[in-house]
PDB file of C-alpha atoms in Angstrom:
ATOM      1  CA  UNK A  25     -57.037 -18.432 -58.322  1.00  0.00           C
ATOM      2  CA  UNK A  26     -58.094 -17.242 -54.910  1.00  0.00           C
ATOM      3  CA  UNK A  27     -60.065 -19.561 -52.714  1.00  0.00           C
ATOM      4  CA  UNK A  28     -63.796 -19.270 -52.407  1.00  0.00           C
ATOM      5  CA  UNK A  29     -65.428 -20.643 -49.327  1.00  0.00           C
ATOM      6  CA  UNK A  30     -69.138 -21.137 -49.305  1.00  0.00           C
ATOM      7  CA  UNK A  31     -71.498 -23.271 -47.305  1.00  0.00           C
ATOM      8  CA  UNK A  32     -73.675 -25.749 -49.137  1.00  0.00           C
ATOM      9  CA  UNK A  33     -76.234 -28.181 -47.819  1.00  0.00           C
ATOM     10  CA  UNK A  34     -76.143 -31.777 -49.018  1.00  0.00           C
ATOM     11  CA  UNK A  35     -79.384 -33.711 -48.502  1.00  0.00           C
ATOM     12  CA  UNK A  36     -79.146 -37.413 -47.851  1.00  0.00           C
ATOM     13  CA  UNK A  37     -82.225 -39.478 -48.599  1.00  0.00           C
ATOM     14  CA  UNK A  38     -83.222 -42.533 -46.647  1.00  0.00           C
ATOM     15  CA  UNK A  39     -82.044 -45.228 -49.057  1.00  0.00           C
ATOM     16  CA  UNK A  40     -83.085 -48.021 -46.714  1.00  0.00           C
ATOM     17  CA  UNK A  41     -86.683 -46.844 -46.838  1.00  0.00           C
ATOM     18  CA  UNK A  42     -86.570 -46.695 -50.625  1.00  0.00           C
ATOM     19  CA  UNK A  43     -85.110 -50.185 -50.806  1.00  0.00           C
ATOM     20  CA  UNK A  44     -87.970 -51.570 -48.739  1.00  0.00           C
ATOM     21  CA  UNK A  45     -90.537 -49.751 -50.845  1.00  0.00           C
ATOM     22  CA  UNK A  46     -91.583 -47.319 -48.121  1.00  0.00           C
ATOM     23  CA  UNK A  47     -91.686 -43.573 -48.484  1.00  0.00           C
ATOM     24  CA  UNK A  48     -88.597 -41.726 -47.261  1.00  0.00           C
ATOM     25  CA  UNK A  49     -88.866 -39.582 -44.166  1.00  0.00           C
ATOM     26  CA  UNK A  50     -89.955 -36.064 -45.076  1.00  0.00           C
ATOM     27  CA  UNK A  51     -87.272 -34.681 -42.791  1.00  0.00           C
ATOM     28  CA  UNK A  52     -84.151 -35.759 -44.636  1.00  0.00           C
ATOM     29  CA  UNK A  53     -80.916 -35.652 -42.713  1.00  0.00           C
ATOM     30  CA  UNK A  54     -78.579 -32.862 -43.739  1.00  0.00           C
ATOM     31  CA  UNK A  55     -74.898 -32.181 -43.322  1.00  0.00           C
ATOM     32  CA  UNK A  56     -73.247 -28.845 -43.971  1.00  0.00           C
ATOM     33  CA  UNK A  57     -70.196 -28.884 -46.180  1.00  0.00           C
ATOM     34  CA  UNK A  58     -67.644 -26.288 -47.200  1.00  0.00           C
ATOM     35  CA  UNK A  59     -66.520 -25.711 -50.733  1.00  0.00           C
ATOM     36  CA  UNK A  60     -62.954 -24.834 -51.725  1.00  0.00           C
ATOM     37  CA  UNK A  61     -61.159 -24.428 -55.029  1.00  0.00           C
ATOM     38  CA  UNK A  62     -57.973 -26.500 -55.232  1.00  0.00           C
ATOM     39  CA  UNK A  63     -55.977 -26.826 -58.448  1.00  0.00           C
ATOM     40  CA  UNK A  64     -59.014 -25.725 -60.412  1.00  0.00           C
ATOM     41  CA  UNK A  65     -61.216 -28.409 -58.873  1.00  0.00           C
ATOM     42  CA  UNK A  66     -64.051 -28.039 -56.377  1.00  0.00           C
ATOM     43  CA  UNK A  67     -63.276 -29.727 -53.060  1.00  0.00           C
ATOM     44  CA  UNK A  68     -66.021 -30.253 -50.484  1.00  0.00           C
ATOM     45  CA  UNK A  69     -65.187 -31.009 -46.860  1.00  0.00           C
ATOM     46  CA  UNK A  70     -67.307 -31.132 -43.681  1.00  0.00           C
ATOM     47  CA  UNK A  71     -67.310 -28.265 -41.230  1.00  0.00           C
ATOM     48  CA  UNK A  72     -64.677 -28.559 -38.531  1.00  0.00           C
ATOM     49  CA  UNK A  73     -65.730 -29.618 -35.046  1.00  0.00           C
ATOM     50  CA  UNK A  74     -64.339 -26.457 -33.434  1.00  0.00           C
ATOM     51  CA  UNK A  75     -65.849 -24.347 -36.203  1.00  0.00           C
ATOM     52  CA  UNK A  76     -69.330 -25.376 -35.063  1.00  0.00           C
ATOM     53  CA  UNK A  77     -68.728 -24.372 -31.448  1.00  0.00           C
ATOM     54  CA  UNK A  78     -69.747 -20.981 -30.010  1.00  0.00           C
ATOM     55  CA  UNK A  79     -67.362 -18.223 -31.019  1.00  0.00           C
ATOM     56  CA  UNK A  80     -66.025 -17.654 -27.465  1.00  0.00           C
ATOM     57  CA  UNK A  81     -65.035 -21.323 -27.384  1.00  0.00           C
ATOM     58  CA  UNK A  82     -63.349 -20.999 -30.770  1.00  0.00           C
ATOM     59  CA  UNK A  83     -61.411 -17.992 -29.489  1.00  0.00           C
ATOM     60  CA  UNK A  84     -60.339 -19.985 -26.435  1.00  0.00           C
ATOM     61  CA  UNK A  85     -59.083 -22.827 -28.641  1.00  0.00           C
ATOM     62  CA  UNK A  86     -57.117 -20.340 -30.739  1.00  0.00           C
ATOM     63  CA  UNK A  87     -55.519 -18.842 -27.620  1.00  0.00           C
ATOM     64  CA  UNK A  88     -54.822 -22.297 -26.178  1.00  0.00           C
ATOM     65  CA  UNK A  89     -52.814 -23.298 -29.253  1.00  0.00           C
ATOM     66  CA  UNK A  90     -50.606 -20.216 -28.948  1.00  0.00           C
ATOM     67  CA  UNK A  91     -50.233 -20.846 -25.210  1.00  0.00           C
ATOM     68  CA  UNK A  92     -49.175 -24.431 -25.920  1.00  0.00           C
ATOM     69  CA  UNK A  93     -46.619 -23.209 -28.447  1.00  0.00           C
ATOM     70  CA  UNK A  94     -45.214 -20.680 -25.994  1.00  0.00           C
ATOM     71  CA  UNK A  95     -45.026 -23.132 -23.114  1.00  0.00           C
ATOM     72  CA  UNK A  96     -43.587 -25.864 -25.304  1.00  0.00           C
ATOM     73  CA  UNK A  97     -40.928 -23.573 -26.763  1.00  0.00           C
ATOM     74  CA  UNK A  98     -39.904 -22.357 -23.316  1.00  0.00           C
ATOM     75  CA  UNK A  99     -39.702 -25.912 -21.975  1.00  0.00           C
ATOM     76  CA  UNK A 100     -37.702 -27.009 -24.996  1.00  0.00           C
ATOM     77  CA  UNK A 101     -35.147 -24.229 -24.570  1.00  0.00           C
ATOM     78  CA  UNK A 102     -34.988 -24.422 -20.779  1.00  0.00           C
ATOM     79  CA  UNK A 103     -35.061 -28.182 -20.222  1.00  0.00           C
ATOM     80  CA  UNK A 104     -35.192 -30.401 -23.308  1.00  0.00           C
ATOM     81  CA  UNK A 105     -32.291 -28.892 -25.261  1.00  0.00           C
ATOM     82  CA  UNK A 106     -29.925 -28.789 -22.233  1.00  0.00           C
ATOM     83  CA  UNK A 107     -30.833 -32.389 -21.371  1.00  0.00           C
ATOM     84  CA  UNK A 108     -30.063 -33.549 -24.906  1.00  0.00           C
ATOM     85  CA  UNK A 109     -26.781 -31.606 -24.865  1.00  0.00           C
ATOM     86  CA  UNK A 110     -25.844 -33.313 -21.596  1.00  0.00           C
ATOM     87  CA  UNK A 111     -26.901 -36.890 -22.253  1.00  0.00           C
ATOM     88  CA  UNK A 112     -26.667 -37.060 -26.057  1.00  0.00           C
ATOM     89  CA  UNK A 113     -24.127 -34.403 -27.071  1.00  0.00           C
ATOM     90  CA  UNK A 114     -23.567 -36.034 -30.452  1.00  0.00           C
ATOM     91  CA  UNK A 115     -27.250 -35.566 -31.274  1.00  0.00           C
ATOM     92  CA  UNK A 116     -27.268 -31.936 -30.159  1.00  0.00           C
ATOM     93  CA  UNK A 117     -24.115 -31.142 -32.139  1.00  0.00           C
ATOM     94  CA  UNK A 118     -25.463 -32.858 -35.237  1.00  0.00           C
ATOM     95  CA  UNK A 119     -28.747 -30.953 -35.040  1.00  0.00           C
ATOM     96  CA  UNK A 120     -27.074 -27.568 -34.556  1.00  0.00           C
ATOM     97  CA  UNK A 121     -24.572 -28.115 -37.365  1.00  0.00           C
ATOM     98  CA  UNK A 122     -27.191 -29.319 -39.859  1.00  0.00           C
ATOM     99  CA  UNK A 123     -30.297 -27.299 -39.015  1.00  0.00           C
ATOM    100  CA  UNK A 124     -29.289 -24.366 -41.202  1.00  0.00           C
ATOM    101  CA  UNK A 125     -29.282 -26.487 -44.336  1.00  0.00           C
ATOM    102  CA  UNK A 126     -31.982 -28.999 -43.352  1.00  0.00           C
ATOM    103  CA  UNK A 127     -34.633 -26.747 -41.821  1.00  0.00           C
ATOM    104  CA  UNK A 128     -33.553 -23.643 -43.707  1.00  0.00           C
ATOM    105  CA  UNK A 129     -33.797 -25.595 -46.944  1.00  0.00           C
ATOM    106  CA  UNK A 130     -37.223 -26.868 -45.931  1.00  0.00           C
ATOM    107  CA  UNK A 131     -38.459 -23.305 -45.430  1.00  0.00           C
ATOM    108  CA  UNK A 132     -36.917 -22.290 -48.735  1.00  0.00           C
ATOM    109  CA  UNK A 133     -38.847 -25.024 -50.538  1.00  0.00           C
ATOM    110  CA  UNK A 134     -42.012 -24.194 -48.607  1.00  0.00           C
ATOM    111  CA  UNK A 135     -41.692 -20.587 -49.726  1.00  0.00           C
ATOM    112  CA  UNK A 136     -41.451 -21.679 -53.344  1.00  0.00           C
ATOM    113  CA  UNK A 137     -44.543 -23.849 -52.832  1.00  0.00           C
ATOM    114  CA  UNK A 138     -46.494 -20.719 -51.881  1.00  0.00           C
ATOM    115  CA  UNK A 139     -46.309 -19.809 -55.562  1.00  0.00           C
ATOM    116  CA  UNK A 140     -46.346 -23.216 -57.259  1.00  0.00           C
ATOM    117  CA  UNK A 141     -49.366 -24.473 -55.258  1.00  0.00           C
ATOM    118  CA  UNK A 142     -50.947 -21.108 -54.565  1.00  0.00           C
ATOM    119  CA  UNK A 143     -54.547 -22.322 -54.165  1.00  0.00           C
ATOM    120  CA  UNK A 144     -53.569 -24.763 -51.430  1.00  0.00           C
ATOM    121  CA  UNK A 145     -52.110 -21.980 -49.316  1.00  0.00           C
ATOM    122  CA  UNK A 146     -54.923 -19.498 -49.934  1.00  0.00           C
ATOM    123  CA  UNK A 147     -57.354 -22.173 -48.722  1.00  0.00           C
ATOM    124  CA  UNK A 148     -55.409 -22.321 -45.466  1.00  0.00           C
ATOM    125  CA  UNK A 149     -55.697 -18.585 -44.889  1.00  0.00           C
ATOM    126  CA  UNK A 150     -58.403 -17.814 -42.276  1.00  0.00           C
ATOM    127  CA  UNK A 151     -61.547 -16.239 -43.651  1.00  0.00           C
ATOM    128  CA  UNK A 152     -62.709 -12.919 -42.268  1.00  0.00           C
ATOM    129  CA  UNK A 153     -64.556 -13.430 -38.995  1.00  0.00           C
ATOM    130  CA  UNK A 154     -62.982 -16.799 -38.227  1.00  0.00           C
ATOM    131  CA  UNK A 155     -63.041 -17.648 -34.500  1.00  0.00           C
ATOM    132  CA  UNK A 156     -65.247 -14.598 -34.012  1.00  0.00           C
ATOM    133  CA  UNK A 157     -62.452 -12.035 -34.271  1.00  0.00           C
ATOM    134  CA  UNK A 158     -60.148 -12.603 -37.256  1.00  0.00           C
ATOM    135  CA  UNK A 159     -59.891  -9.548 -39.496  1.00  0.00           C
ATOM    136  CA  UNK A 160     -56.826  -8.466 -41.450  1.00  0.00           C
ATOM    137  CA  UNK A 161     -56.539  -6.157 -44.453  1.00  0.00           C
ATOM    138  CA  UNK A 162     -55.328  -7.698 -47.670  1.00  0.00           C
ATOM    139  CA  UNK A 163     -56.481 -10.683 -49.689  1.00  0.00           C
ATOM    140  CA  UNK A 164     -55.521 -14.295 -48.920  1.00  0.00           C
ATOM    141  CA  UNK A 165     -53.348 -14.236 -52.039  1.00  0.00           C
ATOM    142  CA  UNK A 166     -51.448 -11.197 -50.751  1.00  0.00           C
ATOM    143  CA  UNK A 167     -50.643 -12.871 -47.430  1.00  0.00           C
ATOM    144  CA  UNK A 168     -49.638 -16.118 -49.122  1.00  0.00           C
ATOM    145  CA  UNK A 169     -47.287 -14.163 -51.385  1.00  0.00           C
ATOM    146  CA  UNK A 170     -45.494 -12.127 -48.726  1.00  0.00           C
ATOM    147  CA  UNK A 171     -45.074 -15.073 -46.368  1.00  0.00           C
ATOM    148  CA  UNK A 172     -43.719 -17.105 -49.275  1.00  0.00           C
ATOM    149  CA  UNK A 173     -41.134 -14.432 -50.045  1.00  0.00           C
ATOM    150  CA  UNK A 174     -40.202 -14.243 -46.351  1.00  0.00           C
ATOM    151  CA  UNK A 175     -39.700 -18.011 -46.157  1.00  0.00           C
ATOM    152  CA  UNK A 176     -37.513 -17.962 -49.262  1.00  0.00           C
ATOM    153  CA  UNK A 177     -35.377 -15.124 -47.907  1.00  0.00           C
ATOM    154  CA  UNK A 178     -35.047 -16.532 -44.389  1.00  0.00           C
ATOM    155  CA  UNK A 179     -34.471 -20.124 -45.405  1.00  0.00           C
ATOM    156  CA  UNK A 180     -32.173 -19.100 -48.235  1.00  0.00           C
ATOM    157  CA  UNK A 181     -30.074 -16.956 -45.899  1.00  0.00           C
ATOM    158  CA  UNK A 182     -29.522 -19.861 -43.507  1.00  0.00           C
ATOM    159  CA  UNK A 183     -28.606 -22.230 -46.325  1.00  0.00           C
ATOM    160  CA  UNK A 184     -26.226 -19.664 -47.827  1.00  0.00           C
ATOM    161  CA  UNK A 185     -24.386 -18.986 -44.559  1.00  0.00           C
ATOM    162  CA  UNK A 186     -23.883 -22.717 -44.050  1.00  0.00           C
ATOM    163  CA  UNK A 187     -22.737 -23.464 -47.582  1.00  0.00           C
ATOM    164  CA  UNK A 188     -20.510 -20.378 -47.748  1.00  0.00           C
ATOM    165  CA  UNK A 189     -18.646 -19.950 -44.429  1.00  0.00           C
ATOM    166  CA  UNK A 190     -16.973 -16.847 -45.813  1.00  0.00           C
ATOM    167  CA  UNK A 191     -20.367 -15.166 -46.054  1.00  0.00           C
ATOM    168  CA  UNK A 192     -21.064 -15.900 -42.397  1.00  0.00           C
ATOM    169  CA  UNK A 193     -17.713 -14.415 -41.408  1.00  0.00           C
ATOM    170  CA  UNK A 194     -18.152 -11.339 -43.592  1.00  0.00           C
ATOM    171  CA  UNK A 195     -21.770 -10.754 -42.527  1.00  0.00           C
ATOM    172  CA  UNK A 196     -22.116 -12.262 -39.041  1.00  0.00           C
ATOM    173  CA  UNK A 197     -25.510 -10.616 -38.504  1.00  0.00           C
ATOM    174  CA  UNK A 198     -27.218 -12.488 -41.357  1.00  0.00           C
ATOM    175  CA  UNK A 199     -27.715 -15.823 -39.586  1.00  0.00           C
ATOM    176  CA  UNK A 200     -29.126 -14.387 -36.318  1.00  0.00           C
ATOM    177  CA  UNK A 201     -31.359 -12.020 -38.293  1.00  0.00           C
ATOM    178  CA  UNK A 202     -32.656 -14.906 -40.403  1.00  0.00           C
ATOM    179  CA  UNK A 203     -33.284 -16.958 -37.264  1.00  0.00           C
ATOM    180  CA  UNK A 204     -35.254 -14.163 -35.616  1.00  0.00           C
ATOM    181  CA  UNK A 205     -37.163 -13.512 -38.825  1.00  0.00           C
ATOM    182  CA  UNK A 206     -38.150 -17.165 -39.185  1.00  0.00           C
ATOM    183  CA  UNK A 207     -39.122 -17.310 -35.503  1.00  0.00           C
ATOM    184  CA  UNK A 208     -41.521 -14.397 -35.987  1.00  0.00           C
ATOM    185  CA  UNK A 209     -42.702 -15.777 -39.324  1.00  0.00           C
ATOM    186  CA  UNK A 210     -43.534 -19.145 -37.754  1.00  0.00           C
ATOM    187  CA  UNK A 211     -45.700 -17.339 -35.217  1.00  0.00           C
ATOM    188  CA  UNK A 212     -47.259 -15.221 -37.977  1.00  0.00           C
ATOM    189  CA  UNK A 213     -48.359 -18.200 -40.086  1.00  0.00           C
ATOM    190  CA  UNK A 214     -49.639 -20.196 -37.110  1.00  0.00           C
ATOM    191  CA  UNK A 215     -53.228 -18.918 -37.594  1.00  0.00           C
ATOM    192  CA  UNK A 216     -53.285 -20.730 -40.945  1.00  0.00           C
ATOM    193  CA  UNK A 217     -52.348 -23.974 -39.208  1.00  0.00           C
ATOM    194  CA  UNK A 218     -54.957 -23.366 -36.515  1.00  0.00           C
ATOM    195  CA  UNK A 219     -57.535 -22.648 -39.224  1.00  0.00           C
ATOM    196  CA  UNK A 220     -56.838 -26.014 -40.834  1.00  0.00           C
ATOM    197  CA  UNK A 221     -57.443 -27.648 -37.446  1.00  0.00           C
ATOM    198  CA  UNK A 222     -60.531 -25.732 -36.361  1.00  0.00           C
ATOM    199  CA  UNK A 223     -62.211 -25.297 -39.760  1.00  0.00           C
ATOM    200  CA  UNK A 224     -61.111 -28.475 -41.557  1.00  0.00           C
ATOM    201  CA  UNK A 225     -59.574 -26.391 -44.348  1.00  0.00           C
ATOM    202  CA  UNK A 226     -57.657 -28.477 -46.893  1.00  0.00           C
ATOM    203  CA  UNK A 227     -54.013 -27.804 -47.597  1.00  0.00           C
ATOM    204  CA  UNK A 228     -51.974 -29.218 -50.477  1.00  0.00           C
ATOM    205  CA  UNK A 229     -54.174 -32.339 -50.463  1.00  0.00           C
ATOM    206  CA  UNK A 230     -57.975 -32.295 -50.735  1.00  0.00           C
ATOM    207  CA  UNK A 231     -58.396 -34.479 -47.643  1.00  0.00           C
ATOM    208  CA  UNK A 232     -58.583 -32.798 -44.227  1.00  0.00           C
ATOM    209  CA  UNK A 233     -55.655 -33.485 -41.910  1.00  0.00           C
ATOM    210  CA  UNK A 234     -56.515 -35.948 -39.085  1.00  0.00           C
ATOM    211  CA  UNK A 235     -56.074 -34.814 -35.489  1.00  0.00           C
ATOM    212  CA  UNK A 236     -52.886 -36.858 -35.175  1.00  0.00           C
ATOM    213  CA  UNK A 237     -51.401 -34.829 -38.012  1.00  0.00           C
ATOM    214  CA  UNK A 238     -52.316 -31.559 -36.311  1.00  0.00           C
ATOM    215  CA  UNK A 239     -50.751 -32.758 -33.049  1.00  0.00           C
ATOM    216  CA  UNK A 240     -47.563 -33.751 -34.859  1.00  0.00           C
ATOM    217  CA  UNK A 241     -47.410 -30.349 -36.546  1.00  0.00           C
ATOM    218  CA  UNK A 242     -47.841 -28.615 -33.178  1.00  0.00           C
ATOM    219  CA  UNK A 243     -44.844 -30.513 -31.802  1.00  0.00           C
ATOM    220  CA  UNK A 244     -42.821 -29.708 -34.920  1.00  0.00           C
ATOM    221  CA  UNK A 245     -43.682 -26.024 -34.556  1.00  0.00           C
ATOM    222  CA  UNK A 246     -42.277 -26.104 -31.028  1.00  0.00           C
ATOM    223  CA  UNK A 247     -39.069 -27.650 -32.396  1.00  0.00           C
ATOM    224  CA  UNK A 248     -38.869 -24.989 -35.102  1.00  0.00           C
ATOM    225  CA  UNK A 249     -39.516 -22.095 -32.729  1.00  0.00           C
ATOM    226  CA  UNK A 250     -36.870 -23.355 -30.310  1.00  0.00           C
ATOM    227  CA  UNK A 251     -34.400 -23.850 -33.157  1.00  0.00           C
ATOM    228  CA  UNK A 252     -34.974 -20.389 -34.624  1.00  0.00           C
ATOM    229  CA  UNK A 253     -34.671 -18.767 -31.197  1.00  0.00           C
ATOM    230  CA  UNK A 254     -31.348 -20.515 -30.637  1.00  0.00           C
ATOM    231  CA  UNK A 255     -30.127 -19.341 -34.048  1.00  0.00           C
ATOM    232  CA  UNK A 256     -31.145 -15.768 -33.262  1.00  0.00           C
ATOM    233  CA  UNK A 257     -29.801 -15.821 -29.707  1.00  0.00           C
ATOM    234  CA  UNK A 258     -27.177 -18.590 -29.553  1.00  0.00           C
ATOM    235  CA  UNK A 259     -26.324 -19.806 -26.094  1.00  0.00           C
ATOM    236  CA  UNK A 260     -22.814 -19.174 -24.879  1.00  0.00           C
TER     237      UNK A 260
END
């Protein structure tokens, strides 16, 4: 079931006035909510703080997130990773040797989830006109499907090359290609993550993610982007 996003107005009456026997204020306070469909149930969440800002400000926030990802990925590759390799080589070696199975497997499972929890991912897809500029052909379901397939293929390729060393030797291009593909895919799905932050869109759970969760995900995206870049273009 594809997501449907509508705006509804919930009126809150002055219960204190009613309790004291006085008439409620004629101008009842209102709060605008958004309505999503998740697992066949209606989920209502407040508008996001950024969502209520002027569209130029929303666009600036969108651009700032991508800038933070780019700067963070560059810093990770240029400074953080070399520092870890120098001062904690055991940690760097462990991460490099296990990332194919650990992170590749995580993407493989995430790709499967695109189909098993389809509504959750369609809710995350930005609606037309989001941030004042978002417009892509194709339905939310279409984009959830193709990104799910891409995650399964990319993550599965990394897991396969780690579990079957002979495959990596016979097809040495598979692992770098999968790394580059997942790097680009991570950038491609970032608007969905930004949409959850700016528009309070629910994901697999009906509750909006707190700002701490969004910050943690931003850091994890930097780690993923740096890891995929290193897989695609391994350092000498």
